[in-house]
Amino acid sequence: MDPQPVFYYDLGSPQCYIVGETIMSTLPVVPEWEPVLASQITGSEQQADPDREEFERLAAALGLQALRWPRNWPPDTTTAMLAATYAKKVGRGVAFSLAAFRQEFAGGRDIGDENTVLIAGAACEMHPVALTKGIELRSTTQALQIAGERAVNAGVRSLPAIHMGDRTYEGPEALALAGAR
């Protein structure tokens, strides 16, 4: 039996959002959600401008809420990814990440804005003071760094990525390939 799959994601990626919304019902095993900074994986701070119409069609085909794009693009996801890392440490990683994805891509809010991060935290019953302090912890920063190193060591070169056993599936087809396995 293979170990638990790992879903590597960055909250600023619409591809990661689409996979995040569908992964739990597609894979036969619940994956570990591992927040990583895309810049640590790709080596680039700048994210490509997504094909918005394509993502809107895909979201509609999957029955997701209509996409509303944030005004500021690309987002600075550092604070949000620290929040996701802290949320994972306290057992709310998936709930926080889905709430953050939805604030950004269904609500059109800037994930780089601390208020958006706090709203996502409130949606999964994380107190704003606790979340703010958790983001600032050195251990949270270290955990996010280690998660990125773990992803690179697993062969991840782009996001979203799903690592299962000795295989890593990346990009828009990652979920379909991992699900077929």
mmCIF file of C-alpha atoms in Angstrom:
data_model
loop_
_atom_site.group_PDB
_atom_site.id
_atom_site.type_symbol
_atom_site.label_atom_id
_atom_site.label_comp_id
_atom_site.label_asym_id
_atom_site.label_seq_id
_atom_site.Cartn_x
_atom_site.Cartn_y
_atom_site.Cartn_z
ATOM 1 C CA MET A 1 0.000 0.000 0.000
ATOM 2 C CA ASP A 2 1.333 3.429 -0.994
ATOM 3 C CA PRO A 3 1.788 6.117 1.654
ATOM 4 C CA GLN A 4 -0.724 8.935 1.895
ATOM 5 C CA PRO A 5 -0.674 11.207 -1.183
ATOM 6 C CA VAL A 6 0.596 14.752 -0.679
ATOM 7 C CA PHE A 7 -1.052 17.719 -2.415
ATOM 8 C CA TYR A 8 1.416 20.611 -2.808
ATOM 9 C CA TYR A 9 -0.211 23.976 -3.473
ATOM 10 C CA ASP A 10 0.112 27.758 -3.317
ATOM 11 C CA LEU A 11 -2.979 29.804 -2.482
ATOM 12 C CA GLY A 12 -2.271 32.246 -5.326
ATOM 13 C CA SER A 13 -2.682 29.641 -8.053
ATOM 14 C CA PRO A 14 -6.027 29.197 -9.822
ATOM 15 C CA GLN A 15 -4.890 25.713 -10.902
ATOM 16 C CA CYS A 16 -4.291 24.825 -7.253
ATOM 17 C CA TYR A 17 -7.748 26.207 -6.417
ATOM 18 C CA ILE A 18 -9.435 23.974 -8.988
ATOM 19 C CA VAL A 19 -7.523 20.908 -7.756
ATOM 20 C CA GLY A 20 -8.183 21.827 -4.123
ATOM 21 C CA GLU A 21 -11.922 22.031 -4.733
ATOM 22 C CA THR A 22 -12.046 18.594 -6.378
ATOM 23 C CA ILE A 23 -9.241 16.506 -4.873
ATOM 24 C CA MET A 24 -11.168 15.121 -1.916
ATOM 25 C CA SER A 25 -13.847 13.614 -4.154
ATOM 26 C CA THR A 26 -11.449 12.429 -6.854
ATOM 27 C CA LEU A 27 -8.742 10.553 -4.980
ATOM 28 C CA PRO A 28 -9.726 7.348 -3.189
ATOM 29 C CA VAL A 29 -7.480 8.316 -0.247
ATOM 30 C CA VAL A 30 -7.538 11.627 1.625
ATOM 31 C CA PRO A 31 -4.310 13.472 0.764
ATOM 32 C CA GLU A 32 -2.118 15.495 3.061
ATOM 33 C CA TRP A 33 -2.376 19.161 2.087
ATOM 34 C CA GLU A 34 1.094 20.758 2.080
ATOM 35 C CA PRO A 35 1.276 24.528 1.575
ATOM 36 C CA VAL A 36 4.409 25.631 -0.306
ATOM 37 C CA LEU A 37 5.481 28.924 -1.819
ATOM 38 C CA ALA A 38 5.411 28.666 -5.597
ATOM 39 C CA SER A 39 8.530 30.827 -5.744
ATOM 40 C CA GLN A 40 10.444 28.220 -3.744
ATOM 41 C CA ILE A 41 9.419 25.549 -6.254
ATOM 42 C CA THR A 42 9.774 27.450 -9.523
ATOM 43 C CA GLY A 43 12.539 29.844 -8.496
ATOM 44 C CA SER A 44 10.499 32.750 -9.844
ATOM 45 C CA GLU A 45 8.724 35.405 -7.797
ATOM 46 C CA GLN A 46 6.438 36.340 -10.686
ATOM 47 C CA GLN A 47 3.451 34.133 -11.509
ATOM 48 C CA ALA A 48 2.241 33.976 -15.088
ATOM 49 C CA ASP A 49 -1.036 35.700 -15.840
ATOM 50 C CA PRO A 50 -3.594 32.880 -16.013
ATOM 51 C CA ASP A 51 -5.909 32.252 -18.932
ATOM 52 C CA ARG A 52 -8.921 33.582 -17.048
ATOM 53 C CA GLU A 53 -11.529 32.480 -19.575
ATOM 54 C CA GLU A 54 -10.198 28.924 -19.528
ATOM 55 C CA PHE A 55 -10.344 28.769 -15.722
ATOM 56 C CA GLU A 56 -13.839 30.245 -15.725
ATOM 57 C CA ARG A 57 -15.006 27.560 -18.180
ATOM 58 C CA LEU A 58 -13.335 24.824 -16.126
ATOM 59 C CA ALA A 59 -14.881 26.058 -12.860
ATOM 60 C CA ALA A 60 -18.333 26.168 -14.484
ATOM 61 C CA ALA A 61 -17.891 22.667 -15.928
ATOM 62 C CA LEU A 62 -16.995 21.370 -12.465
ATOM 63 C CA GLY A 63 -20.004 23.068 -10.871
ATOM 64 C CA LEU A 64 -17.902 25.483 -8.807
ATOM 65 C CA GLN A 65 -18.936 29.014 -7.971
ATOM 66 C CA ALA A 66 -18.333 31.500 -10.751
ATOM 67 C CA LEU A 67 -14.789 32.840 -10.568
ATOM 68 C CA ARG A 68 -14.277 36.437 -9.493
ATOM 69 C CA TRP A 69 -10.714 37.563 -10.009
ATOM 70 C CA PRO A 70 -8.888 39.795 -7.530
ATOM 71 C CA ARG A 71 -7.934 43.224 -8.864
ATOM 72 C CA ASN A 72 -4.301 42.832 -7.839
ATOM 73 C CA TRP A 73 -2.517 40.161 -9.842
ATOM 74 C CA PRO A 74 -0.286 38.366 -9.232
ATOM 75 C CA PRO A 75 -0.869 38.169 -5.493
ATOM 76 C CA ASP A 76 1.858 38.147 -2.855
ATOM 77 C CA THR A 77 0.971 34.915 -1.083
ATOM 78 C CA THR A 78 3.666 34.941 1.593
ATOM 79 C CA THR A 79 1.393 35.885 4.510
ATOM 80 C CA ALA A 80 -1.390 33.592 3.315
ATOM 81 C CA MET A 81 1.005 30.670 2.954
ATOM 82 C CA LEU A 82 2.391 31.274 6.442
ATOM 83 C CA ALA A 83 -1.214 31.293 7.666
ATOM 84 C CA ALA A 84 -1.920 28.014 5.837
ATOM 85 C CA THR A 85 1.211 26.503 7.389
ATOM 86 C CA TYR A 86 0.145 27.603 10.863
ATOM 87 C CA ALA A 87 -3.408 26.365 10.231
ATOM 88 C CA LYS A 88 -2.006 22.977 9.276
ATOM 89 C CA LYS A 89 -0.026 22.860 12.528
ATOM 90 C CA VAL A 90 -3.217 23.414 14.542
ATOM 91 C CA GLY A 91 -5.341 20.949 12.554
ATOM 92 C CA ARG A 92 -7.189 23.418 10.345
ATOM 93 C CA GLY A 93 -5.030 23.375 7.227
ATOM 94 C CA VAL A 94 -7.568 22.069 4.730
ATOM 95 C CA ALA A 95 -10.440 24.167 6.089
ATOM 96 C CA PHE A 96 -8.320 27.328 6.098
ATOM 97 C CA SER A 97 -6.906 26.688 2.624
ATOM 98 C CA LEU A 98 -10.318 26.074 1.075
ATOM 99 C CA ALA A 99 -11.680 29.205 2.764
ATOM 100 C CA ALA A 100 -8.714 31.247 1.499
ATOM 101 C CA PHE A 101 -9.044 29.860 -2.039
ATOM 102 C CA ARG A 102 -12.755 30.735 -2.007
ATOM 103 C CA GLN A 103 -12.155 34.252 -0.694
ATOM 104 C CA GLU A 104 -9.702 34.813 -3.526
ATOM 105 C CA PHE A 105 -11.266 33.035 -6.496
ATOM 106 C CA ALA A 106 -14.982 33.021 -5.640
ATOM 107 C CA GLY A 107 -15.007 36.288 -3.683
ATOM 108 C CA GLY A 108 -12.485 38.237 -5.743
ATOM 109 C CA ARG A 109 -10.496 39.304 -2.666
ATOM 110 C CA ASP A 110 -6.738 39.877 -2.688
ATOM 111 C CA ILE A 111 -5.095 36.962 -0.847
ATOM 112 C CA GLY A 112 -2.117 39.244 -0.240
ATOM 113 C CA ASP A 113 -4.308 41.433 1.986
ATOM 114 C CA GLU A 114 -4.075 40.464 5.661
ATOM 115 C CA ASN A 115 -7.815 41.077 6.083
ATOM 116 C CA THR A 116 -8.583 38.388 3.503
ATOM 117 C CA VAL A 117 -6.343 35.977 5.412
ATOM 118 C CA LEU A 118 -8.132 36.810 8.674
ATOM 119 C CA ILE A 119 -11.554 36.321 7.058
ATOM 120 C CA ALA A 120 -10.458 32.892 5.823
ATOM 121 C CA GLY A 121 -9.247 32.092 9.329
ATOM 122 C CA ALA A 122 -12.552 33.183 10.848
ATOM 123 C CA ALA A 123 -14.397 30.916 8.403
ATOM 124 C CA CYS A 124 -12.683 27.927 10.013
ATOM 125 C CA GLU A 125 -12.946 29.230 13.581
ATOM 126 C CA MET A 126 -9.395 30.520 13.973
ATOM 127 C CA HIS A 127 -9.207 33.554 16.235
ATOM 128 C CA PRO A 128 -7.599 36.523 14.416
ATOM 129 C CA VAL A 129 -5.107 37.182 17.226
ATOM 130 C CA ALA A 130 -4.027 33.531 17.319
ATOM 131 C CA LEU A 131 -3.707 33.433 13.532
ATOM 132 C CA THR A 132 -1.715 36.680 13.433
ATOM 133 C CA LYS A 133 0.657 35.433 16.146
ATOM 134 C CA GLY A 134 0.929 32.051 14.405
ATOM 135 C CA ILE A 135 1.963 33.722 11.151
ATOM 136 C CA GLU A 136 4.738 35.565 12.999
ATOM 137 C CA LEU A 137 6.230 32.468 14.669
ATOM 138 C CA ARG A 138 9.734 31.504 13.586
ATOM 139 C CA SER A 139 8.614 27.859 13.673
ATOM 140 C CA THR A 140 5.898 28.647 11.108
ATOM 141 C CA THR A 141 8.429 30.256 8.761
ATOM 142 C CA GLN A 142 10.725 27.257 9.193
ATOM 143 C CA ALA A 143 7.883 24.796 8.568
ATOM 144 C CA LEU A 144 6.978 26.572 5.300
ATOM 145 C CA GLN A 145 10.638 26.501 4.215
ATOM 146 C CA ILE A 146 10.926 22.787 5.061
ATOM 147 C CA ALA A 147 7.712 22.033 3.166
ATOM 148 C CA GLY A 148 9.189 23.674 0.064
ATOM 149 C CA GLU A 149 12.376 21.646 0.424
ATOM 150 C CA ARG A 150 10.305 18.483 0.875
ATOM 151 C CA ALA A 151 8.420 19.283 -2.337
ATOM 152 C CA VAL A 152 11.617 19.887 -4.293
ATOM 153 C CA ASN A 153 13.064 16.640 -2.933
ATOM 154 C CA ALA A 154 9.906 14.836 -4.070
ATOM 155 C CA GLY A 155 10.559 16.076 -7.601
ATOM 156 C CA VAL A 156 7.996 18.891 -7.663
ATOM 157 C CA ARG A 157 8.852 21.517 -10.278
ATOM 158 C CA SER A 158 5.456 23.183 -10.711
ATOM 159 C CA LEU A 159 2.160 23.534 -8.865
ATOM 160 C CA PRO A 160 -0.287 22.050 -8.294
ATOM 161 C CA ALA A 161 1.470 18.778 -7.597
ATOM 162 C CA ILE A 162 0.413 15.480 -6.080
ATOM 163 C CA HIS A 163 3.060 13.103 -4.813
ATOM 164 C CA MET A 164 1.984 9.462 -4.489
ATOM 165 C CA GLY A 165 4.480 6.786 -3.529
ATOM 166 C CA ASP A 166 7.419 7.252 -5.874
ATOM 167 C CA ARG A 167 5.571 9.384 -8.464
ATOM 168 C CA THR A 168 4.841 13.080 -8.698
ATOM 169 C CA TYR A 169 2.062 14.449 -10.899
ATOM 170 C CA GLU A 170 2.127 18.147 -11.761
ATOM 171 C CA GLY A 171 0.140 20.840 -13.464
ATOM 172 C CA PRO A 172 -3.470 20.900 -14.615
ATOM 173 C CA GLU A 173 -3.574 17.156 -15.282
ATOM 174 C CA ALA A 174 -2.063 16.195 -11.900
ATOM 175 C CA LEU A 175 -5.370 15.225 -10.312
ATOM 176 C CA ALA A 176 -6.585 13.173 -13.287
ATOM 177 C CA LEU A 177 -3.269 11.288 -13.476
ATOM 178 C CA ALA A 178 -3.100 10.686 -9.722
ATOM 179 C CA GLY A 179 -6.753 9.621 -9.640
ATOM 180 C CA ALA A 180 -6.186 7.143 -12.470
ATOM 181 C CA ARG A 181 -3.389 5.544 -10.507
#
